[in-house]
Structures are given as C-alpha cells and as structure tokens.
Coordinates of C-alpha atoms and ligand atoms in Angstrom, one line a residue:
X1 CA -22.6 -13.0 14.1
X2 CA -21.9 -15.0 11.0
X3 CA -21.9 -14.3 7.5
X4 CA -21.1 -16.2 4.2
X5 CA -18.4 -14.4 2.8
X6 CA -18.5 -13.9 -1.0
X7 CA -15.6 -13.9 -3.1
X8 CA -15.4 -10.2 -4.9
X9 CA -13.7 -10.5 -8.8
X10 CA -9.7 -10.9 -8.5
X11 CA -9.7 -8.9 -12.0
X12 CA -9.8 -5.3 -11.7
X13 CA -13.2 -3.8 -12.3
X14 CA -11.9 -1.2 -15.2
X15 CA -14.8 0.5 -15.7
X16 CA -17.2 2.0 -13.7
X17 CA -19.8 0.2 -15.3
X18 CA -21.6 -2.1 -13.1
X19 CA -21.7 -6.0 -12.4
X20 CA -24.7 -7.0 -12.5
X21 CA -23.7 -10.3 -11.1
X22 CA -26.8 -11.3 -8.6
X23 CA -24.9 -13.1 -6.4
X24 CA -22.7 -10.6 -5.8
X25 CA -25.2 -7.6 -5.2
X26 CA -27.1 -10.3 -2.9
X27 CA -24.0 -10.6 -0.4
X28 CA -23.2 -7.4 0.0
X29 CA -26.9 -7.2 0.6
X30 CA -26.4 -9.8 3.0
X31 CA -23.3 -8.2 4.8
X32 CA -24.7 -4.8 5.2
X33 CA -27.8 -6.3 6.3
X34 CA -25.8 -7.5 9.1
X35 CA -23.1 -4.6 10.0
X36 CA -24.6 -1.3 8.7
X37 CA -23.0 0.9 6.5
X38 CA -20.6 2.1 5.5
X39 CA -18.3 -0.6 5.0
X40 CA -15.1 -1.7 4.0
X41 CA -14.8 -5.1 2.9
X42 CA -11.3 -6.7 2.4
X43 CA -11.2 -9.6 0.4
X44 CA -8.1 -11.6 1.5
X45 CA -8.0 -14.0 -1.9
X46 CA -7.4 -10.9 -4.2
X47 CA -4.5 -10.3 -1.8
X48 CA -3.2 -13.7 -2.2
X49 CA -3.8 -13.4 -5.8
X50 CA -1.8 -9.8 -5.8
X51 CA 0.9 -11.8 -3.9
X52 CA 1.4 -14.4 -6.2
X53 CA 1.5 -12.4 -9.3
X54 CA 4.2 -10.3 -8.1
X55 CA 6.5 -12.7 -7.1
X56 CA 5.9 -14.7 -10.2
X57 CA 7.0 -11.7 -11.9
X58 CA 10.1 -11.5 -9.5
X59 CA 11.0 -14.7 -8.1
X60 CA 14.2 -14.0 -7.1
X61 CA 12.8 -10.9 -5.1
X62 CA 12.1 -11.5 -1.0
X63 CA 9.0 -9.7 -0.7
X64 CA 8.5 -7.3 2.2
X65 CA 4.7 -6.2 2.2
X66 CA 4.9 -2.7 3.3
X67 CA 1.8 -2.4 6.2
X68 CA 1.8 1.5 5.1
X69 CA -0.9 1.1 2.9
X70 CA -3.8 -1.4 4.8
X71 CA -2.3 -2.2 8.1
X72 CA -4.9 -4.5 8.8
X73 CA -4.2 -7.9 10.9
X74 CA -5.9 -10.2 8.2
X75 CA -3.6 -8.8 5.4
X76 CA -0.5 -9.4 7.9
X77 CA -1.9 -13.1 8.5
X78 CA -2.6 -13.6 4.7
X79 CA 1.0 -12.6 3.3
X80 CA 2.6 -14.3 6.2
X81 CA 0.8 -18.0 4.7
X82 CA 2.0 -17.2 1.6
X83 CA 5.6 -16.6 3.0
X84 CA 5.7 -13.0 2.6
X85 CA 8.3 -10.7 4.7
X86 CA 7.7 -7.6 6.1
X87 CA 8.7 -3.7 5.5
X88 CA 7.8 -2.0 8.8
X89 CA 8.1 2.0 9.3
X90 CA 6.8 2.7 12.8
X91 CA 6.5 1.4 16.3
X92 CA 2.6 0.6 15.5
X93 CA 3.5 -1.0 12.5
X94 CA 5.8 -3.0 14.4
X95 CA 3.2 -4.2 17.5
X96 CA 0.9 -5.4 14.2
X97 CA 2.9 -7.7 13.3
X98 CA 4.5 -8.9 16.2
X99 CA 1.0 -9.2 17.6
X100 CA 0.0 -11.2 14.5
X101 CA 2.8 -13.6 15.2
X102 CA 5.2 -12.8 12.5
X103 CA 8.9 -13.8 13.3
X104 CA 11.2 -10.9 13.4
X105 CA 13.8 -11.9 11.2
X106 CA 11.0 -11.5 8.6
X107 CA 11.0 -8.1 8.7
X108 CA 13.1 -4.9 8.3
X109 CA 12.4 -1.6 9.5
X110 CA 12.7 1.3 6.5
X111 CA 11.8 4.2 7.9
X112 CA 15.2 6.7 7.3
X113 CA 14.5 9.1 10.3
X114 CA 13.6 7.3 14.0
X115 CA 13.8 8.0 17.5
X116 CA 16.1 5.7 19.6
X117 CA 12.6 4.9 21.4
X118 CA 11.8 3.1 17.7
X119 CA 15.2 1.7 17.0
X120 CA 14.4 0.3 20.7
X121 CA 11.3 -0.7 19.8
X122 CA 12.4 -2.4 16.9
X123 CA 15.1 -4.2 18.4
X124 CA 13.2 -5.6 21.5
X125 CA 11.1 -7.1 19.4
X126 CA 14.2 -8.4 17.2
X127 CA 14.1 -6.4 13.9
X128 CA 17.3 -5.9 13.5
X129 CA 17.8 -4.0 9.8
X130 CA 17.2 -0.6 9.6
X131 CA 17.5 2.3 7.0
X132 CA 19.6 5.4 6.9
X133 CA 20.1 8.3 4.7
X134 CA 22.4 10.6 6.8
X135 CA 25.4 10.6 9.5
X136 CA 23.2 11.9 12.1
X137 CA 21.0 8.8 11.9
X138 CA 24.0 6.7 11.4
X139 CA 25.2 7.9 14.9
X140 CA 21.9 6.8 16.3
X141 CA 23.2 3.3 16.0
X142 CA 26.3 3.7 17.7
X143 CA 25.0 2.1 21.2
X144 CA 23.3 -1.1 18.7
X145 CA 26.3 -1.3 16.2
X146 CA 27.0 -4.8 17.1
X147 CA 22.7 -5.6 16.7
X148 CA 22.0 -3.9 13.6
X149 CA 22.5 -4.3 9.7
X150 CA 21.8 -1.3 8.0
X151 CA 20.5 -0.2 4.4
X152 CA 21.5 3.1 3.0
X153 CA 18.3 5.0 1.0
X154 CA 19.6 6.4 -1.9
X155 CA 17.5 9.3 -4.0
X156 CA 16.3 9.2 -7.4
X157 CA 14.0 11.7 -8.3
X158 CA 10.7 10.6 -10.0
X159 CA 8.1 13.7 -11.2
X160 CA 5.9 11.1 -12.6
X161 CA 5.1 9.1 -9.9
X162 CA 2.0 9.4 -7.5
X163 CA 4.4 10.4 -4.4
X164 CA 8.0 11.7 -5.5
X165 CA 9.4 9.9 -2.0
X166 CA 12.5 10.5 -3.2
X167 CA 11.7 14.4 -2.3
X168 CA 12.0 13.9 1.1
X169 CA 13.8 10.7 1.8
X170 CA 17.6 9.5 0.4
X171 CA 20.9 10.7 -0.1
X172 CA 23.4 10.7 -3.3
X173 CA 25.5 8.5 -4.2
X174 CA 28.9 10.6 -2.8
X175 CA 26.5 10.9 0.3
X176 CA 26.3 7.0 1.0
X177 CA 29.8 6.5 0.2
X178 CA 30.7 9.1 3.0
X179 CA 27.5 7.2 5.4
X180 CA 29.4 4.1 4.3
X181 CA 33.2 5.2 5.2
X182 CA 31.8 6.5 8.8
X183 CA 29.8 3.5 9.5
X184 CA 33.1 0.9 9.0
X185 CA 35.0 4.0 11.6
X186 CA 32.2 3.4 14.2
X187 CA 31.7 -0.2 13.7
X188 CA 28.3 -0.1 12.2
X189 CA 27.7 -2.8 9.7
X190 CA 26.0 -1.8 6.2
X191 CA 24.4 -4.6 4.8
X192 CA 23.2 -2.6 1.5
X193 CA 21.5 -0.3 -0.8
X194 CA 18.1 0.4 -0.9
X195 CA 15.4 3.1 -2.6
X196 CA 12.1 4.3 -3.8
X197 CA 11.3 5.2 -7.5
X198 CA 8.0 6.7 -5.9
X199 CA 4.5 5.5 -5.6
X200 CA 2.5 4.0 -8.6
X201 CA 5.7 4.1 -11.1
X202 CA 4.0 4.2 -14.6
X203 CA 7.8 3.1 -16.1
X204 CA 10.0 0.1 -15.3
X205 CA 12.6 2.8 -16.8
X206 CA 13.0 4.0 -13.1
X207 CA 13.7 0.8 -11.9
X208 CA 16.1 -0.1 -14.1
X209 CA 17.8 2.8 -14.1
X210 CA 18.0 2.9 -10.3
X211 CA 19.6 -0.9 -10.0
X212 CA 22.4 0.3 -12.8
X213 CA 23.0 2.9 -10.0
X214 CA 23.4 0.7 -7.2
X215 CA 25.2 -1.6 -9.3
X216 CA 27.9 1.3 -9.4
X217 CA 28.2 1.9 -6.3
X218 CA 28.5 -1.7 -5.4
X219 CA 31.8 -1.8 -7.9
X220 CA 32.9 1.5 -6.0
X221 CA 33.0 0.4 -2.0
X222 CA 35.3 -2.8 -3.2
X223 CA 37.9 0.0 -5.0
X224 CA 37.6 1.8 -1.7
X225 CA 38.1 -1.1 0.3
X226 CA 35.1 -0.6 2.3
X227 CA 33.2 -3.7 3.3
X228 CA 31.3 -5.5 0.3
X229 CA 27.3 -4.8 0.3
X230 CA 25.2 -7.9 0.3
X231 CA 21.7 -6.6 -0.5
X232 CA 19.7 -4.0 -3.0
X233 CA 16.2 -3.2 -1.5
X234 CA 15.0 -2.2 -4.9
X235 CA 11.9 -0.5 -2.6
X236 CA 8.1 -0.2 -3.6
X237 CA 6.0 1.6 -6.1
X238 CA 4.5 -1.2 -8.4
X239 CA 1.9 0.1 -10.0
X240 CA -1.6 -1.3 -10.1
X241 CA -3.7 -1.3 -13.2
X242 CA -6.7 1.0 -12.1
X243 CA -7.2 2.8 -15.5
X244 CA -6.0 0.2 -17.8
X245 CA -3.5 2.6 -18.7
X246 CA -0.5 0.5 -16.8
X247 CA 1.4 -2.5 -17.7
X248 CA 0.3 -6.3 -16.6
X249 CA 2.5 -6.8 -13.4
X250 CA 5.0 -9.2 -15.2
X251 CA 5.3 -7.1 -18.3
X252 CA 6.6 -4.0 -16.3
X253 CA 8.7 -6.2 -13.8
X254 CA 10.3 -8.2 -17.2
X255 CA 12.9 -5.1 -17.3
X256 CA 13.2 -5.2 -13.9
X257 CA 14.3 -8.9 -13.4
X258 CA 17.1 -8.2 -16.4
X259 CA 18.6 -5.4 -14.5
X260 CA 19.1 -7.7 -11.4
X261 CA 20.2 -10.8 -13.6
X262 CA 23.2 -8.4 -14.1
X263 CA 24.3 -8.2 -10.2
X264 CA 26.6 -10.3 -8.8
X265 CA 25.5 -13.3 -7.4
X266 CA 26.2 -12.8 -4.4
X267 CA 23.9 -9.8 -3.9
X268 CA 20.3 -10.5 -2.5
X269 CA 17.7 -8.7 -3.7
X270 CA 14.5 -7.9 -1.9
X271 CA 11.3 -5.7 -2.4
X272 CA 8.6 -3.5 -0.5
X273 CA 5.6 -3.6 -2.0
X274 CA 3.0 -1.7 -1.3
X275 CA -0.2 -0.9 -3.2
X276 CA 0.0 -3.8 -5.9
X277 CA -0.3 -6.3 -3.4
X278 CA -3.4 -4.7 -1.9
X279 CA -5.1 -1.9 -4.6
X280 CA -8.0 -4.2 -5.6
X281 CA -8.8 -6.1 -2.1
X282 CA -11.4 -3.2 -0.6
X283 CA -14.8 -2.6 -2.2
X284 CA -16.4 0.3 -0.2
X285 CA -19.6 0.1 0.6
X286 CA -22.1 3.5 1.5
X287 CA -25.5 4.2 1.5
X288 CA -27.5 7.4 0.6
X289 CA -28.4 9.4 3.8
X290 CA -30.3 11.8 1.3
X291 CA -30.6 13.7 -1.6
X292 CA -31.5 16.8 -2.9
X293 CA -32.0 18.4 -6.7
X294 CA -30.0 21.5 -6.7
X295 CA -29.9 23.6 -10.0
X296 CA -31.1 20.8 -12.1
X297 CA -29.0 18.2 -11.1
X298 CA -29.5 15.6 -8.2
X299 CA -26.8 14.8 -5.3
X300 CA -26.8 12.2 -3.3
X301 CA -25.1 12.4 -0.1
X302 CA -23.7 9.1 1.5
X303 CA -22.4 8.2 4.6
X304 CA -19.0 7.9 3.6
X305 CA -16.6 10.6 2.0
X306 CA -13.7 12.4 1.2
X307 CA -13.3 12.3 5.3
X308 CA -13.7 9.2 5.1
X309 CA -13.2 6.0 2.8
X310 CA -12.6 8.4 0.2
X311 CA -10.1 10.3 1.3
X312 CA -7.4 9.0 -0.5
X313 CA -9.2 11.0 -3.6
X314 CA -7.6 14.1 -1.7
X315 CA -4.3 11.9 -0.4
X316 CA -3.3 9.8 -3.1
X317 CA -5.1 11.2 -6.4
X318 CA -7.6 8.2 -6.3
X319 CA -10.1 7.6 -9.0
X320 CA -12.2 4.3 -7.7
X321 CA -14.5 3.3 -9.9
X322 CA -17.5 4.0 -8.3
X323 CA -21.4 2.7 -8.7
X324 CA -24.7 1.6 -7.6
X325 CA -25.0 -1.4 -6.3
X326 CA -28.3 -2.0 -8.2
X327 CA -27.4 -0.6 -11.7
X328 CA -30.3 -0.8 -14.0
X329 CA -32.2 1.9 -14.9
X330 CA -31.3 5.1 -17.5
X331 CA -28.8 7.4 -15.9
X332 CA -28.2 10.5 -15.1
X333 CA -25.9 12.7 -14.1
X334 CA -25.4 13.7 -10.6
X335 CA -23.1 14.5 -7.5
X336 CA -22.3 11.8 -4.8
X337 CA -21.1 14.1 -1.8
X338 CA -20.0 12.7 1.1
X339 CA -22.0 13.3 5.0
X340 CA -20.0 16.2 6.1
X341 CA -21.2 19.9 6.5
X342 CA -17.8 20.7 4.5
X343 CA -18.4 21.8 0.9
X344 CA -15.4 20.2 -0.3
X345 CA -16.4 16.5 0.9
X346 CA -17.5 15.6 -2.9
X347 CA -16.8 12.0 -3.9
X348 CA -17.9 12.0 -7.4
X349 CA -19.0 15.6 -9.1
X350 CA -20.1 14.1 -12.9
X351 CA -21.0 10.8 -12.2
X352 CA -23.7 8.8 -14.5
X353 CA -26.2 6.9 -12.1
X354 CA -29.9 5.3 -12.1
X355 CA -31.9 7.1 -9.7
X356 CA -31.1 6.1 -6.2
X357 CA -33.7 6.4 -2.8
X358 CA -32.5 6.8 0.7
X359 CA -31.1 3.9 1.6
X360 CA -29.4 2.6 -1.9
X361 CA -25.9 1.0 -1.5
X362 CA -23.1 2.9 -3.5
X363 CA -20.0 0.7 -4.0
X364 CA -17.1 2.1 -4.1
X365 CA -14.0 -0.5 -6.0
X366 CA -10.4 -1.4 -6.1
X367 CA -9.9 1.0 -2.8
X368 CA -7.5 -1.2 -0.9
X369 CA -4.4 1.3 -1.0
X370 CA -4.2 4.6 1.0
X371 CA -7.4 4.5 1.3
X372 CA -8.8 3.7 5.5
X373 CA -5.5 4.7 6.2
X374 CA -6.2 8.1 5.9
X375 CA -9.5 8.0 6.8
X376 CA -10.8 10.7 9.7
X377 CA -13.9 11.0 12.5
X378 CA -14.3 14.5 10.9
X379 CA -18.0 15.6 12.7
X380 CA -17.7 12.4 14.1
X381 CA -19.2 10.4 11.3
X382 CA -17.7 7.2 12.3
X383 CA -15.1 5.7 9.7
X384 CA -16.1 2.5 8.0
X385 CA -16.6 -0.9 9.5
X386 CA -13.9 -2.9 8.0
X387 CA -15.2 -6.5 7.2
X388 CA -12.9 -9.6 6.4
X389 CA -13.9 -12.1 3.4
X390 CA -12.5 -15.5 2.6
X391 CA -9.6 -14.9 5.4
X392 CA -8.6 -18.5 5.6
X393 CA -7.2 -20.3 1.9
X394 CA -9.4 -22.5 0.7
X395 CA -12.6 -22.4 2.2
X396 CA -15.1 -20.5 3.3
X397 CA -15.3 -19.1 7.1
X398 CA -17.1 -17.1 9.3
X399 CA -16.1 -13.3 8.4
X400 CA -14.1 -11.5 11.5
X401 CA -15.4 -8.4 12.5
X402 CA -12.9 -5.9 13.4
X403 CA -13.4 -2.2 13.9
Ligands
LIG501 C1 5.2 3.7 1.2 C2 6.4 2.9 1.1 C3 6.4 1.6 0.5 C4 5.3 1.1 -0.3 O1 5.1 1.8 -1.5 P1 4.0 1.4 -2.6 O2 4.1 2.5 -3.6 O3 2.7 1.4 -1.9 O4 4.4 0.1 -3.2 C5 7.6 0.9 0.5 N1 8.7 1.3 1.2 C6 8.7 2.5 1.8 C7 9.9 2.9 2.5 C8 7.6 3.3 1.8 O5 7.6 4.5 2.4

C-alpha cells in the first residue's frame, strides 16, 4: 500500500474554523480512501518542528522526549535524528526505544516508584539513571549502587497546571537532604535534582521558582559535605499554545534560561518534554456512522469518541479544535457523539457545522498529546488506525502503516 503523504500546517490551527485548503482536504481524502476510518495521522515534520523550537529556546538544555504522551516508534525515530534523548517511565517504554535502536546512554528512567524487575529491566538494557523520592526506593538500589546515578524528585505544588504531578510524586527539600545523606552511607551515587511543575504550565514563574530551589539545595549538600550534585532535570510541562491563550515557546522559556544562567557551571541541565514537542503532530480523522435530529437539534455520531481518540477530553481536559473536513455551507448547531451505547461518549455538545451525510469526514486537530494513549476498545469499536506522514527529513516517502 502506498500513499503520498501530505504535509499538515506546522502552525497551530487556533480556531476551529476550517481550512479550506483543497490539497489538504484531497489527501486526507486520499488516505482514508485507502485505510478506513477513523484515523490518526501523525505528522513527523511538526514534531521536528516542535523539536527545534524548544531547544532553540533552551540550548543549553539536553532534551529527554518523554514517550508518555505518543509512544509511537516514528516519533522515537524522528527525535533520535534530531539528537534528542530520552525520558523513559516503564519497562514498555523502555523495549520502544531499545527496539527503535536508541543507545542507552540516551536515556534516563524517571519514574520515582519501580519494581527491581524495572530497575532490572532498565539496567539490562543499559539505562543507568534513575529517580527517587523516598529511602524505601533508595534501598531498592542497594544490589546496583555501583551501576546507577540517581536523581532525587523534589515537590512543588502547582494548582494551575493541567496535572498537579507534584501531588503524587516528590519529596521536600529536608526529605532529599535525608535521601541524600543515606545514599552516600550505602554507597549509592546521587547525580542530581530533578522535578515537575505539572503538565501544560501556563507560567514560567514555576519554573523559575523551582531552579532557585534547587539552586539552594545545591549550596546546602557542599556545607554538609555530601557529595556535590552535577545535574537539575528541570522536568516537563511546556505548554502548547492550543487556545492562543499561552506564551510563544521562547517567550515563556526566556525566564527559564535566566534562572539556569545563574547555576554553577558545572551543573548540567536537562529537560523532559512532553506534550510541546508532540501537541500539534495528530489530526484525527472520523466519519459519521449516523445521525439523528433529537429535540430540534441534529447529532451526528462518528466512529471515534470519548473511548476513543477523544478521550483525552475526559483525561487531560482537551479542547481540539474540531471540524468538517468539507466546511462550506451555513451552520448549525449540533452534537458530535461518539459510537458507543454510553450516554456520556459526547465529543462536541455545541458545536457550529454545515450539514453532514453518513459518511462525512470530521477532523479532529492538534491531538498529538494524551490523546491514543488513553484510548480504549470500549464495545469493541476498534481504536484508530495510526498513519505516519513525511517520516523521513526531507522528502517524501511511502507512509508506514502501523496499528
Ligand atoms: C508526564 C511526564 C513528563 C512529560 O510531561 P509533559 O507535561 O507532557 O511535558 C515528563 N516527566 C515525567 C516524569 C512525567 O511523568
């Protein structure tokens, strides 16, 4: 099977106002003409684009993608030409990108709570920095202390991020100096600080504020005479622009980068990244399975949902701008439910569209983040076809076709 992949808009589509850009609307045409629907398609230039943006806004900043978010094989081959590094949180996480050929030493392993089958894992394959927030976990390194590097999460609370992760995950500050005293006793080796202001940070504030904190406690392991810290993870959370209501990337990393122009040196500083670097990459395509008028207004019900592709609206408090493909026409307003016999599998409850027949292609944009991820089978409607555009730089290729 072969396909000419089309290149979907880098910029974010603000608006839920449609393109009518012809040669777009043909291709997708094309592609669902050729694998059904519903479809995900992932279009690897806007994630080399995302790449390059970030790390122009932080260039001193190794950049660990973390898989969390699309852990797809083509995003892991993408980032690794661009000389990305890795963030890695499970054992599956770790046979992606083993499998997709990325050296080890590339990567770090951040999840604070594991099993010694994952530290195992991990280490077989040659990951060889972990993260910890307690003594418990610290004593889980004891039989690897002379393998392992390890990163103490610290906590900052954030209310006003997407996902507080700082809820569940990271210790204070009197906590890591403890973590830190014990390791040096059991001859564990603590390379550094990390953290995570929390998922789709509106404010650099937190940021900046977090760095001043490791910055601290950096000052406070040489008065105790622990072993010096070489690295700040300064973690994810980046926001992407989906509302117009965030900062341009370099704007919002500009008091970042000032922050960590006040470290030492010495001290390396690396990221995880998450969402920015993939948000805009996955337009979702579905098609309307049927429709109904039901007390005066008309609903549409596709073959993708809040089960489905959409389910990061119930995850991760998604708001995709969503359309027709073929946008002409006066609209009205209507409901775009989703093809399970679940009321609450509603994609879009006041949504303006032309009239749509059986068959007519919804897309669905900037749904690369948290979206497949949490996708289910639910009735067995099978999830989305995932579809691969412009994987290799430069020129065009033959899509891949992976379920
Ligand atoms: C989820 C997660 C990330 C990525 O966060 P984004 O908000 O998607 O950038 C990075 N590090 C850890 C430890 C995470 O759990």
């Amino acid at each position: 099977m072969s396909i000419t992949p089309i290149t979907l808009p880098v910029e974010p589509a603000f608006s839920s106002s449609a393109r009518t850009d012809l040669p777009e609307i043909q291709h997708i045409e094309s592609i669902v003409a050729i694998h059904g629907s519903p479809l995900m398609l992932i279009d690897c230039d806007v994630i080399r684009a995302q790449y390059r943006s970030l790390k122009n806004a932080l260039p001193n900043v190794d950049l660990h993608f973390a898989l969390k978010p699309l852990p797809h094989a083509s995003v892991v081959s993408t980032l690794l030409e661009e000389g990305a590094c890795f963030d890695l949180a499970s054992s599956g996480e770790v046979d992606m990108v083993r499998d997709a050929g990325v050296p080890a030493q590339l990567t770090i392993h951040t999840h604070p709570i594991k099993r010694d089958s994952d530290i195992r894992h991990a280490l077989e394959y040659g990951c060889t920095v972990f993260i910890v927030d307690n003594l418990n976990e610290l004593e889980k390194f004891i039989p690897y202390n002379d393998q392992v590097e390890i990163l103490v999460r610290l906590s900052f609370r954030n209310a006003e991020s997407y996902a507080d992760l700082s809820k569940k995950f990271g210790c204070s500050p009197e906590k890591a100096i403890e973590i830190i005293s014990y390791a040096k006793e059991l001859g564990i080796r603590i390379k550094g600080l990390s953290f995570h202001v929390g998922s789709q940070t509106a404010k650099p504030e937190k940021f900046v504020q977090a760095i001043a904190s490791c910055s601290q406690l950096l000052q406070q392991v040489v008065q105790l005479d622990l072993p010096a810290l070489s690295t700040i993870d300064i973690g994810g959370g980046f926001p992407f622009n989906y509302h117009n209501d965030v900062m341009p990337i370099d704007e919002f990393c500009a008091p970042i980068r000032e922050a960590l122009s006040l470290l030492p040196e010495t001290v390396k500083v690396i990221a995880e990244p998450g969402r920015f670097i993939v948000a805009p990459s996955v337009t979702s395509v579905s098609s309307v399975m049927g429709q109904n008028e039901r007390d005066g207004k008309m609903w549409y019900y596709l073959d993708d949902g809040i089960y489905g592709s959409y389910s990061g609206i119930v995850f991760d408090h998604g708001k995709y701008p969503i359309d027709a493909l073929h946008a002409e026409g006066e609209r009205f307003p209507c409901v775009l439910a989703g093809p399970t016999c679940d009321s609450i599998d509603v994609v879009a409850e006041e949504i303006l569209l032309p009239k749509l027949n059986n068959g007519d292609l919804i897309i669905g944009r900037l749904m690369g983040a948290y979206t497949t991820v949490t996708a289910t089978d639910f009735n067995f409607f099978k999830k989305a076809e995932i579809v691969v555009l412009n994987e290799s730089a430069g020129f065009y290729e033959d899509a891949l076709i992976t379920a």
